[in-house]
Short mmCIF file of C-alpha atoms and ligand atoms in Angstrom, two decimals:
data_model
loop_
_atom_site.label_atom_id
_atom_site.label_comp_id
_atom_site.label_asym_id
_atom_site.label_seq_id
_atom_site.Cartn_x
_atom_site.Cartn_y
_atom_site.Cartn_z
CA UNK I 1 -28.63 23.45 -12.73
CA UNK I 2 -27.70 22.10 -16.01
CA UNK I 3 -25.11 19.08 -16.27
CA UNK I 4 -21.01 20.49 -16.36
CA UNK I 5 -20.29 20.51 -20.29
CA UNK I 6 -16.91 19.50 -19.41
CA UNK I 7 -16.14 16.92 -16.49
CA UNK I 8 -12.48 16.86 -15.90
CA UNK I 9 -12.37 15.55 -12.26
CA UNK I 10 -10.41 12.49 -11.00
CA UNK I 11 -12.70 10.79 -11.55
CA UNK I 12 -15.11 9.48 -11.76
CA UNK I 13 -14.28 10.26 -15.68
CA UNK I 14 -16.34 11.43 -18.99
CA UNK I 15 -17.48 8.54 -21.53
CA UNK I 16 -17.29 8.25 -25.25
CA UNK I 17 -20.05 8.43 -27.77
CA UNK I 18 -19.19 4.71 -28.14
CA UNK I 19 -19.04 3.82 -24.80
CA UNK I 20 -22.41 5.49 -23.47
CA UNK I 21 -24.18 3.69 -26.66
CA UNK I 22 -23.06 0.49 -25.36
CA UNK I 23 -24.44 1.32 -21.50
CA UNK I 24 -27.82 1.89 -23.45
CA UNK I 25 -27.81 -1.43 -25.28
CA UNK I 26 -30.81 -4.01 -24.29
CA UNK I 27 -29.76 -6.10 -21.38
CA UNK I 28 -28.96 -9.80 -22.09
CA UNK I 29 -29.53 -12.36 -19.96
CA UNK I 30 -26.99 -13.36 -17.90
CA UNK I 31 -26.33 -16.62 -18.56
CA UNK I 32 -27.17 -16.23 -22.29
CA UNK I 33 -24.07 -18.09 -23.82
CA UNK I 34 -23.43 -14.71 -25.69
CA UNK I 35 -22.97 -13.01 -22.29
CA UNK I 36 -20.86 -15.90 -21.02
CA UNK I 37 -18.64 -15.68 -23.63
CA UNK I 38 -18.28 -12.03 -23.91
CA UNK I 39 -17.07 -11.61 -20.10
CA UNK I 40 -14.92 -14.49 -20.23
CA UNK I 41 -13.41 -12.46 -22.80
CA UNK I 42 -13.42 -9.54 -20.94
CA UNK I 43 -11.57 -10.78 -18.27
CA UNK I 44 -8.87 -12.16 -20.30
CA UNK I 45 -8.48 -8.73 -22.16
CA UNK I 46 -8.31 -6.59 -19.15
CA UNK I 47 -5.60 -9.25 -17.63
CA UNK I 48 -3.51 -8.67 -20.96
CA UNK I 49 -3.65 -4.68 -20.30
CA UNK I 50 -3.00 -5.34 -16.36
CA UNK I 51 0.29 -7.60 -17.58
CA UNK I 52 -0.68 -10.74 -15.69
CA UNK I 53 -2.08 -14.03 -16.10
CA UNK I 54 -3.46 -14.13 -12.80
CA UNK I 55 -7.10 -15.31 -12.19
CA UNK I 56 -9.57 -11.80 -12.23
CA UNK I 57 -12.05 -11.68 -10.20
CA UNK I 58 -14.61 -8.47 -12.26
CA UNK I 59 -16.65 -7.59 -8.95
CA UNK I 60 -19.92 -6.08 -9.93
CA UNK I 61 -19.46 -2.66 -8.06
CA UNK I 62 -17.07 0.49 -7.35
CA UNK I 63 -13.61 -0.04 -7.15
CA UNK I 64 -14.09 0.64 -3.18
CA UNK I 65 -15.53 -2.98 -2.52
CA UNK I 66 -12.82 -4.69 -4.57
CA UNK I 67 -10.30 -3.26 -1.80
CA UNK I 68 -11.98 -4.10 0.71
CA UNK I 69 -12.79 -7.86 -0.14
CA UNK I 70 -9.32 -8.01 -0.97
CA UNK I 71 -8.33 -6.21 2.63
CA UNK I 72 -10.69 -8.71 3.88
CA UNK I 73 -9.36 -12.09 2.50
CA UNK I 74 -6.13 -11.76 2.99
CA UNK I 75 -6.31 -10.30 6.42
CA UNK I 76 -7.03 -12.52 9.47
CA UNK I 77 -6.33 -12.16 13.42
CA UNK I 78 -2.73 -11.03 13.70
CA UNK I 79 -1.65 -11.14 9.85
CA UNK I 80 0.90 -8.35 9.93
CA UNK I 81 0.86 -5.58 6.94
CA UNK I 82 3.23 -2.90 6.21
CA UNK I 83 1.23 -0.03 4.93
CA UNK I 84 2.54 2.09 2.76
CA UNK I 85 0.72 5.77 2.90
CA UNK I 86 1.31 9.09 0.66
CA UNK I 87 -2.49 9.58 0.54
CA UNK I 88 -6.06 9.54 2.01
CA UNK I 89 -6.72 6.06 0.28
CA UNK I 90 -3.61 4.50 1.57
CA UNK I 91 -5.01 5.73 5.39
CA UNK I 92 -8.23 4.76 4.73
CA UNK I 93 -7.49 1.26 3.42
CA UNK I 94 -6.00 0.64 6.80
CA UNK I 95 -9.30 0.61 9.10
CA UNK I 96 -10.32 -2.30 6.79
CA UNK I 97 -7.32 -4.10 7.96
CA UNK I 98 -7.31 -3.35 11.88
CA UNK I 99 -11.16 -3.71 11.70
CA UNK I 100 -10.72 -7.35 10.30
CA UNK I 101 -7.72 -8.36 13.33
CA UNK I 102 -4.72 -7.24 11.35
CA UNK I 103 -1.42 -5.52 12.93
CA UNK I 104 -0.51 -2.86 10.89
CA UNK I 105 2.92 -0.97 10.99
CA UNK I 106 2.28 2.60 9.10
CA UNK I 107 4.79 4.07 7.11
CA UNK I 108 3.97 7.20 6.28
CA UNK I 109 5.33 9.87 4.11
CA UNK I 110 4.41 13.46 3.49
CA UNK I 111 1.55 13.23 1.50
CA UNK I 112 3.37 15.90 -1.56
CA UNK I 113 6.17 13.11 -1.63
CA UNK I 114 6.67 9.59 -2.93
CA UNK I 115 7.69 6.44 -0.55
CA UNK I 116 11.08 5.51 -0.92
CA UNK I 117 11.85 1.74 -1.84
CA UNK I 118 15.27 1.69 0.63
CA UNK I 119 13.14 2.63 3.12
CA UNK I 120 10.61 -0.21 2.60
CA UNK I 121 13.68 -2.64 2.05
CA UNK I 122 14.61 -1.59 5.63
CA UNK I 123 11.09 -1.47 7.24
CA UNK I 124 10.70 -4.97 5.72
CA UNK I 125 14.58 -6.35 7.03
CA UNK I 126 13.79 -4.68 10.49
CA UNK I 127 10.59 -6.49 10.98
CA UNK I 128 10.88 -9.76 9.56
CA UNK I 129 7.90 -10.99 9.86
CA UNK I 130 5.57 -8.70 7.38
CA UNK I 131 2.73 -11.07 5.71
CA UNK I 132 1.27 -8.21 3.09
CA UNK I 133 2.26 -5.03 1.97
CA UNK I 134 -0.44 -2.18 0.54
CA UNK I 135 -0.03 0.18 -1.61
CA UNK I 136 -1.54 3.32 -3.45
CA UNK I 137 0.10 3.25 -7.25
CA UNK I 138 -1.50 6.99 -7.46
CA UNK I 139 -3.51 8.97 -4.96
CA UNK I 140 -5.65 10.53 -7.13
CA UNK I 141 -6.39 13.16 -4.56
CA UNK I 142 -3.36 14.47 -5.31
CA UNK I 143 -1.94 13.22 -8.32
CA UNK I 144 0.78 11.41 -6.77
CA UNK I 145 2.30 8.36 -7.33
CA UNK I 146 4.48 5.37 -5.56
CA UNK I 147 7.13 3.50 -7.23
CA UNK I 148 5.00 0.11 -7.05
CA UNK I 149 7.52 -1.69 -9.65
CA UNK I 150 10.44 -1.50 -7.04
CA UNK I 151 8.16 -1.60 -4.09
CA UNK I 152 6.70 -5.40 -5.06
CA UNK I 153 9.72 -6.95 -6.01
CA UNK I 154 11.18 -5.62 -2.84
CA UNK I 155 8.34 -7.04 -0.80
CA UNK I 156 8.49 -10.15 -3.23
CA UNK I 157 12.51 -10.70 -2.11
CA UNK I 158 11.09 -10.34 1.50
CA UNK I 159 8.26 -13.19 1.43
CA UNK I 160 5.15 -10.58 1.65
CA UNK I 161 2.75 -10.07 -0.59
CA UNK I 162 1.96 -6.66 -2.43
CA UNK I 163 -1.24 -5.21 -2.91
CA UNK I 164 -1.57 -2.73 -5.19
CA UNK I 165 -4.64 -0.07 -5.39
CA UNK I 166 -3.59 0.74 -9.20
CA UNK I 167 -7.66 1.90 -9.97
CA UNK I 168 -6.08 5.53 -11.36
CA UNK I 169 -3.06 3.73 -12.77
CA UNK I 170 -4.91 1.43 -15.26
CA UNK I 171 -3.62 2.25 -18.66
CA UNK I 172 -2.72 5.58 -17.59
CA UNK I 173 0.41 4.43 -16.86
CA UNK I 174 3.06 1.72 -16.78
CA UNK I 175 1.60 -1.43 -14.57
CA UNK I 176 2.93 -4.89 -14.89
CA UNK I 177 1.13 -7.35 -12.44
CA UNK I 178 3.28 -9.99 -13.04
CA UNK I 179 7.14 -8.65 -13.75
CA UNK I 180 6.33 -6.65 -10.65
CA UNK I 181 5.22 -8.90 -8.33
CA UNK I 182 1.55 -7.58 -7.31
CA UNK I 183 -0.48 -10.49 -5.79
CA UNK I 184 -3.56 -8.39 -5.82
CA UNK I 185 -4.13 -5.37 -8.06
CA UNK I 186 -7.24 -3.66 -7.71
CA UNK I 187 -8.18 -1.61 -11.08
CA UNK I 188 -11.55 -0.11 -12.04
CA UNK I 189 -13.93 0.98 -15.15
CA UNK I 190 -14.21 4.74 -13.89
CA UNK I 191 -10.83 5.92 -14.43
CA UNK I 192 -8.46 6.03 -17.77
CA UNK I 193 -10.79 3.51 -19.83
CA UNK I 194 -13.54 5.55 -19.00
CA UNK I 195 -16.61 3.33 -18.23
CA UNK I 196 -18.92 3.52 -15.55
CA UNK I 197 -18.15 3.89 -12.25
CA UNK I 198 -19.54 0.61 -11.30
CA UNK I 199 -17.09 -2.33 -11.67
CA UNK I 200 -14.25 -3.71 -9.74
CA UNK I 201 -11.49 -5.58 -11.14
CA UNK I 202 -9.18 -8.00 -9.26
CA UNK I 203 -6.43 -9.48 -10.35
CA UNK I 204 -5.11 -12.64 -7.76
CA UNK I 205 -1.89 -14.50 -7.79
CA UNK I 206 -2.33 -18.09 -6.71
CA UNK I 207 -0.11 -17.34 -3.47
CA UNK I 208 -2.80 -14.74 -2.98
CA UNK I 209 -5.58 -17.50 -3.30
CA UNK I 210 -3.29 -19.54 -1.26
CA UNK I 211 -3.44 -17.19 1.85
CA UNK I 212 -7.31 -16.32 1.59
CA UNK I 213 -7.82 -20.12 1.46
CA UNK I 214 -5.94 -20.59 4.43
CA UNK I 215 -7.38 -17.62 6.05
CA UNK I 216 -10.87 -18.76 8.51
CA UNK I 217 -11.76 -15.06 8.50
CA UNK I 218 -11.91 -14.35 4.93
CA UNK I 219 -15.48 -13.47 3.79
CA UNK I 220 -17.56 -16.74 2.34
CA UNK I 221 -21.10 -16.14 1.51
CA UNK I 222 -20.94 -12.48 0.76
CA UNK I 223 -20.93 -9.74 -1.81
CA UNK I 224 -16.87 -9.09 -0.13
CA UNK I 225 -16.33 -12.95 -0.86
CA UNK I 226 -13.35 -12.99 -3.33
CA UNK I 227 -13.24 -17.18 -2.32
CA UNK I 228 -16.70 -17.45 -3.75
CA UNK I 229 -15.75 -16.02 -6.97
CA UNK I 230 -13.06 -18.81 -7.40
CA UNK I 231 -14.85 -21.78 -6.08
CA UNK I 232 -18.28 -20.85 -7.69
CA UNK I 233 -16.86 -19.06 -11.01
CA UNK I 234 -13.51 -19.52 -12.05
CA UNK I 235 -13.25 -22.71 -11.01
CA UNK I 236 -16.85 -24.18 -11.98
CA UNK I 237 -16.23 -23.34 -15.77
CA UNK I 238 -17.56 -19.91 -15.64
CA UNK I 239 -21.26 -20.70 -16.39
CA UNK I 240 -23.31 -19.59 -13.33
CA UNK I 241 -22.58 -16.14 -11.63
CA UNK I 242 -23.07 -15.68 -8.27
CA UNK I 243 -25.69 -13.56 -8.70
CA UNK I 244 -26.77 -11.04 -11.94
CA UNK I 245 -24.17 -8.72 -12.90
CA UNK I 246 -24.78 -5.60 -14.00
CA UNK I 247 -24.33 -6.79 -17.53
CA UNK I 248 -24.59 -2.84 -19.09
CA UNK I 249 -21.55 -1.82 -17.52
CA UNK I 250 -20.03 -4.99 -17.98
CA UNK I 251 -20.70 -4.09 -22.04
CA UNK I 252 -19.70 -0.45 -21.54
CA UNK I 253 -16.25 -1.56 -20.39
CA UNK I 254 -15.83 -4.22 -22.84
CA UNK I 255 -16.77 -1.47 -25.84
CA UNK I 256 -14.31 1.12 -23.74
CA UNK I 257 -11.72 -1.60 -24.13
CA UNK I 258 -12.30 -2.18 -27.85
CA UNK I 259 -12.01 1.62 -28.27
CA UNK I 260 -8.35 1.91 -26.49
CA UNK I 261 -7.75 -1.03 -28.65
CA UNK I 262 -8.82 1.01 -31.93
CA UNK I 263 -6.81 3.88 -30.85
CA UNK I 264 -3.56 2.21 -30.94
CA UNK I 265 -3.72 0.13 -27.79
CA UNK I 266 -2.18 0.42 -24.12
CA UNK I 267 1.12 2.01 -25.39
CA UNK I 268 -0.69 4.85 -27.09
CA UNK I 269 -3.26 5.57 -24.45
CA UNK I 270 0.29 5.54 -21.87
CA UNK I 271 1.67 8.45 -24.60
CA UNK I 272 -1.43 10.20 -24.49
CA UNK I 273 -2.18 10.13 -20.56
CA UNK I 274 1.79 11.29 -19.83
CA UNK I 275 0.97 14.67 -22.75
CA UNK I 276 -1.56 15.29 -21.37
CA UNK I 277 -0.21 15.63 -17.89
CA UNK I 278 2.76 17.41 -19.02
CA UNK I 279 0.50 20.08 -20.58
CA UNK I 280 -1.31 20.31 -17.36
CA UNK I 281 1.80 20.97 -15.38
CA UNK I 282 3.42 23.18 -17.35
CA UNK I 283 0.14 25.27 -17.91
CA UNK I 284 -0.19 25.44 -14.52
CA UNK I 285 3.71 26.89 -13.91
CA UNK I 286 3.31 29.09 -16.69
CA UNK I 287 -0.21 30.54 -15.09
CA UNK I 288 2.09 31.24 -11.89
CA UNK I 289 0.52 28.35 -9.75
CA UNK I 290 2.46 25.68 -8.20
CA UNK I 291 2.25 22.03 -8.69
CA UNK I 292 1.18 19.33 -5.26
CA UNK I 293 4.22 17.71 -6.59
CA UNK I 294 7.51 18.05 -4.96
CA UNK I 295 9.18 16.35 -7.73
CA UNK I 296 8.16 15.90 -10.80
CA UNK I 297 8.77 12.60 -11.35
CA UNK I 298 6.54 11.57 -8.72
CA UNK I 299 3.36 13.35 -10.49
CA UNK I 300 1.12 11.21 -12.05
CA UNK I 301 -0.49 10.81 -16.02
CA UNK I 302 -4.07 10.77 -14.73
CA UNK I 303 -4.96 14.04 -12.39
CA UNK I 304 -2.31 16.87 -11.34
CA UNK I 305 -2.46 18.50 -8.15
CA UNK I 306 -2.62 22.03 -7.98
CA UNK I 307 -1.83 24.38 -4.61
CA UNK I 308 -4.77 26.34 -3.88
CA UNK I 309 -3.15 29.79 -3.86
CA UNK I 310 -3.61 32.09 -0.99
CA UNK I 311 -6.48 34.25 -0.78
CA UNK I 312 -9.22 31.65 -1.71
CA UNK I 313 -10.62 28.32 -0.77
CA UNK I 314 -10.67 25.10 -2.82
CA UNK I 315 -14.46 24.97 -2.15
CA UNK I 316 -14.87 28.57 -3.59
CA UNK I 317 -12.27 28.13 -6.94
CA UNK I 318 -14.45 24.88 -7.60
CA UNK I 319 -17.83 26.19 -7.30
CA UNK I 320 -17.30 29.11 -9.30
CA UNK I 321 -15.49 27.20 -12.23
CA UNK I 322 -18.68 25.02 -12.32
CA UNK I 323 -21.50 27.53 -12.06
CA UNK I 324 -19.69 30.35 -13.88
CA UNK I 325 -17.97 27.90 -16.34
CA UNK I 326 -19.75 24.75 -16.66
CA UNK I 327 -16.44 22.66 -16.17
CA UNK I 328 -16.33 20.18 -12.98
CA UNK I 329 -12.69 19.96 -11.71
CA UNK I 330 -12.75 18.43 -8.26
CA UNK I 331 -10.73 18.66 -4.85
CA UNK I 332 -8.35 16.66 -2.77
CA UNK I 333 -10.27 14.45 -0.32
CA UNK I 334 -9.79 14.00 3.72
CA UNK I 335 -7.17 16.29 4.47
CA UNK I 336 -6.04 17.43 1.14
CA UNK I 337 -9.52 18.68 0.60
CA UNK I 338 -8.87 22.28 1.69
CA UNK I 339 -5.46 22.34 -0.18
CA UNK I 340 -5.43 20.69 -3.44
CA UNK I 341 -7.51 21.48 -7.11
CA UNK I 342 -7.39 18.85 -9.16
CA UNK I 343 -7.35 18.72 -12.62
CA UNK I 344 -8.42 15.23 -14.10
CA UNK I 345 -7.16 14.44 -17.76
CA UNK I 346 -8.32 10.58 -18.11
CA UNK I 347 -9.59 8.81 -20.62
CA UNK I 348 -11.78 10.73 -23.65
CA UNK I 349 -10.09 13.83 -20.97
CA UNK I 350 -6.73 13.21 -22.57
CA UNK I 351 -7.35 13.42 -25.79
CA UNK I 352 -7.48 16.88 -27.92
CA UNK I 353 -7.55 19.90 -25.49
CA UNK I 354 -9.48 18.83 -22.84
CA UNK I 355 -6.57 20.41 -20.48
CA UNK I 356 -6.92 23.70 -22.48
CA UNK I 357 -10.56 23.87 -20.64
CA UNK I 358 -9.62 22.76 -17.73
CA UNK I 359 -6.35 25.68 -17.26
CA UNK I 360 -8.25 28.52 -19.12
CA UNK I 361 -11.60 27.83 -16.75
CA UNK I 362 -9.47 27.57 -13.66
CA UNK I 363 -7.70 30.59 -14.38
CA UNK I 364 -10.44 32.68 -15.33
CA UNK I 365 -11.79 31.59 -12.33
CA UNK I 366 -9.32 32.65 -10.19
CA UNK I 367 -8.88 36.15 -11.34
CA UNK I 368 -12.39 36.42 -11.25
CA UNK I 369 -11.59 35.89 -7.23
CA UNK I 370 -9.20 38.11 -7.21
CA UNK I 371 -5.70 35.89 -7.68
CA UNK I 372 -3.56 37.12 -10.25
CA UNK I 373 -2.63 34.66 -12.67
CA UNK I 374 -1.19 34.68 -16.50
CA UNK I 375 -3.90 33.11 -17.95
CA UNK I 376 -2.78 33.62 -21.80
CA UNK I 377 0.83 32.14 -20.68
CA UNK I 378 -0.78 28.96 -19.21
CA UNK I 379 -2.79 28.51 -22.51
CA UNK I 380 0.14 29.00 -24.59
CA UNK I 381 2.31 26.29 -22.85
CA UNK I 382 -0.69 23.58 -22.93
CA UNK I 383 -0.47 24.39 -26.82
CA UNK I 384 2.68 23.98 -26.90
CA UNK I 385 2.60 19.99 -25.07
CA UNK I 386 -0.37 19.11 -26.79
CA UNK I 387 0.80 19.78 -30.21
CA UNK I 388 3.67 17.72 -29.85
CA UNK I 389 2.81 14.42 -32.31
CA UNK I 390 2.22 11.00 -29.59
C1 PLP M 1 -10.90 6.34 -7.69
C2 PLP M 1 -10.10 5.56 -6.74
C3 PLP M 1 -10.67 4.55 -5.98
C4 PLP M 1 -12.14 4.25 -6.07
O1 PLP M 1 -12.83 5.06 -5.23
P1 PLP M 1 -13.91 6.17 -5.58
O2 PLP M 1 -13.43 7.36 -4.82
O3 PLP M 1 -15.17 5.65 -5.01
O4 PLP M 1 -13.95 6.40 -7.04
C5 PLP M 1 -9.85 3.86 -5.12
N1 PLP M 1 -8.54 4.12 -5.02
C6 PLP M 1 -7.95 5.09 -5.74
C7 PLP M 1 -6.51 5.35 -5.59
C8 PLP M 1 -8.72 5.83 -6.63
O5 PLP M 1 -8.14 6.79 -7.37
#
């Protein structure tokens, strides 16, 4: 099988020309001064476009074991979370905590709809004695998202720390670490600044530090060990890693960062991420298919949701698009799986008419199964959205 000429899935995302030159460079020594410099940098740049000045901890692998060293240090026997769930990643992040002797009170929400703040106010006021609060800023099996800047300053107000899994939110979106309270945000190279899928970034508030520290359980000694990135990095002058990162995506991200710099920074990629999405959604109402979203202002800027219509299976309407059309869209996960296309448009996938593809492909393909759609109306509205000037 040949590789997809087009992969708009929710990620893991496409790269740049720039980007994949920079994964191909000639690997440096670690500990060349050149190195050190350049991911000290880094780490201060990607804190600037997280909104924080918060120590970062870059983990060197998928965004997956960022969350769970963070589950891990902050969670001890009997720390009590609130868990906040819309989503299969908000679920899953939960076994982390019960596995590691937290108490964790679920709040849980039809997965088409977003949490309501009042009701974590309330949870939180009822309760009293909530340590942590998690939450999923977008679930990209859906393409839904939580209102995380009213959620942390709620939790904030309450004494509990937030974390936030904001790895589809990062410069897709709004997301202010600091103004909003997030002790821990977990963001990642493999969504909207389209780098490898291979790098976790942390962000830690010093109360956040302050609980892991105090926490006998949290992880010392080990890949998970947030602690032994502050005692043996940030806080021994950042000249000896723990161990060799994997410096090639660590210069594919940097080069992915100068590149959303060169295109007019976080605002602009923000503009172009939200276009893009609103081309997506109304291509897919004008095709005569109907959005995951209940309301629109809960759908997110980096993947929409589509309802599989009736007749055919997710599994089918994906296969076909790929093997009859060469274009990778991707599914819910867990049990959104068998009810959800998704439609990625992150990173270099929001720019020009990616989204045209994407719609035209996924329409084709379902007529080609026998669902009637209006494929020419769906193109015209994505035209429409996506000539509209950022
Ligand atoms: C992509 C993503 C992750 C990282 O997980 P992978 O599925 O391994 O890419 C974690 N949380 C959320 C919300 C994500 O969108």
């Amino acid at each position: 099988m040949d590789n997809a000429s087009f992969m708009l899935t929710s990620g893991p995302t496409m790269m740049s020309d720039r980007v994949r030159a920079a994964l191909g460079s000639q690997v440096i020594y670690d500990t060349d001064p050149m190195f050190l410099e350049r991911f000290t940098r880094l780490e201060r740049r990607l804190a600037g476009l997280m909104g924080t000045t918060n120590d970062i901890a870059l983990m060197q692998a998928e965004a997956v074991v960022g969350l769970e060293a963070a589950a891990r240090g902050l969670t001890g026997r009997g720390t009590k979370w609130l868990n906040l769930v819309n989503g299969p990643y908000a679920a899953w992040f939960a076994d982390w905590l019960r596995d590691a002797g937290g108490e964790v009170v679920t709040h849980e929400v039809p997965y088409d709809e977003a949490v309501d703040p009042a009701d974590v106010e309330r949870i939180l006021a009822e309760h009293g004695d909530i340590d942590c609060v998690a939450v999923v800023h977008c679930e990209t099996p859906s393409g839904m998202t939580n209102p995380v800047h009213e959620i942390g300053p709620i939790a904030h107000a309450h004494g509990a720390l937030t974390l936030s899994d904001s790895v589809a939110t990062f410069v897709t979106s709004e997301l202010r670490v600091d103004d909003w309270h997030l002790d821990v945000a977990v963001v990642a190279g493999h969504k909207g600044i389209g780098a490898t899928p291979g790098i976790s970034i942390v962000s830690v508030s010093p109360a956040a530090w302050d609980r892991m520290h105090a926490n006998p359980s949290a992880p010392r000694g080990s890949f998970l060990s947030l602690l032994d990135w502050k005692t043996r990095w940030i806080d021994s002058d950042r000249t000896d890693f723990l161990h060799a990162p994997s410096v090639n995506d660590v210069l594919a991200l940097d080069v992915a960062v100068d590149e959303l710099m060169d295109l007019g920074g976080l605002e602009a990629s923000i503009v172009r991420h939200a276009r893009a999405a609103r081309a997506t959604r109304a291509g897919v109402q004008a095709m005569g298919l109907e959005l995951w979203a209940r309301r629109v202002d809960d759908a997110a800027n980096c993947t929409t949701g589509v309802r599989c219509p009736a007749g055919v299976t997710t599994r089918q309407v994906i296969d076909h698009v790929r093997e009859r059309y060469g274009v990778m869209l991707s599914m819910g996960r867990g049990d959104l799986a068998s009810e959800i296309i998704c439609i990625g448009h992150m990173g270099l996938a929001a720019r020009s008419f990616y989204v045209q593809v994407a719609l035209s492909a996924l329409g084709r393909a379902l007529d080609d199964l026998g669902v009637a759609v209006d494929i020419g109306a769906g193109a015209d509205a994505v035209a429409r959205v996506m000539s509209e000037p950022l």
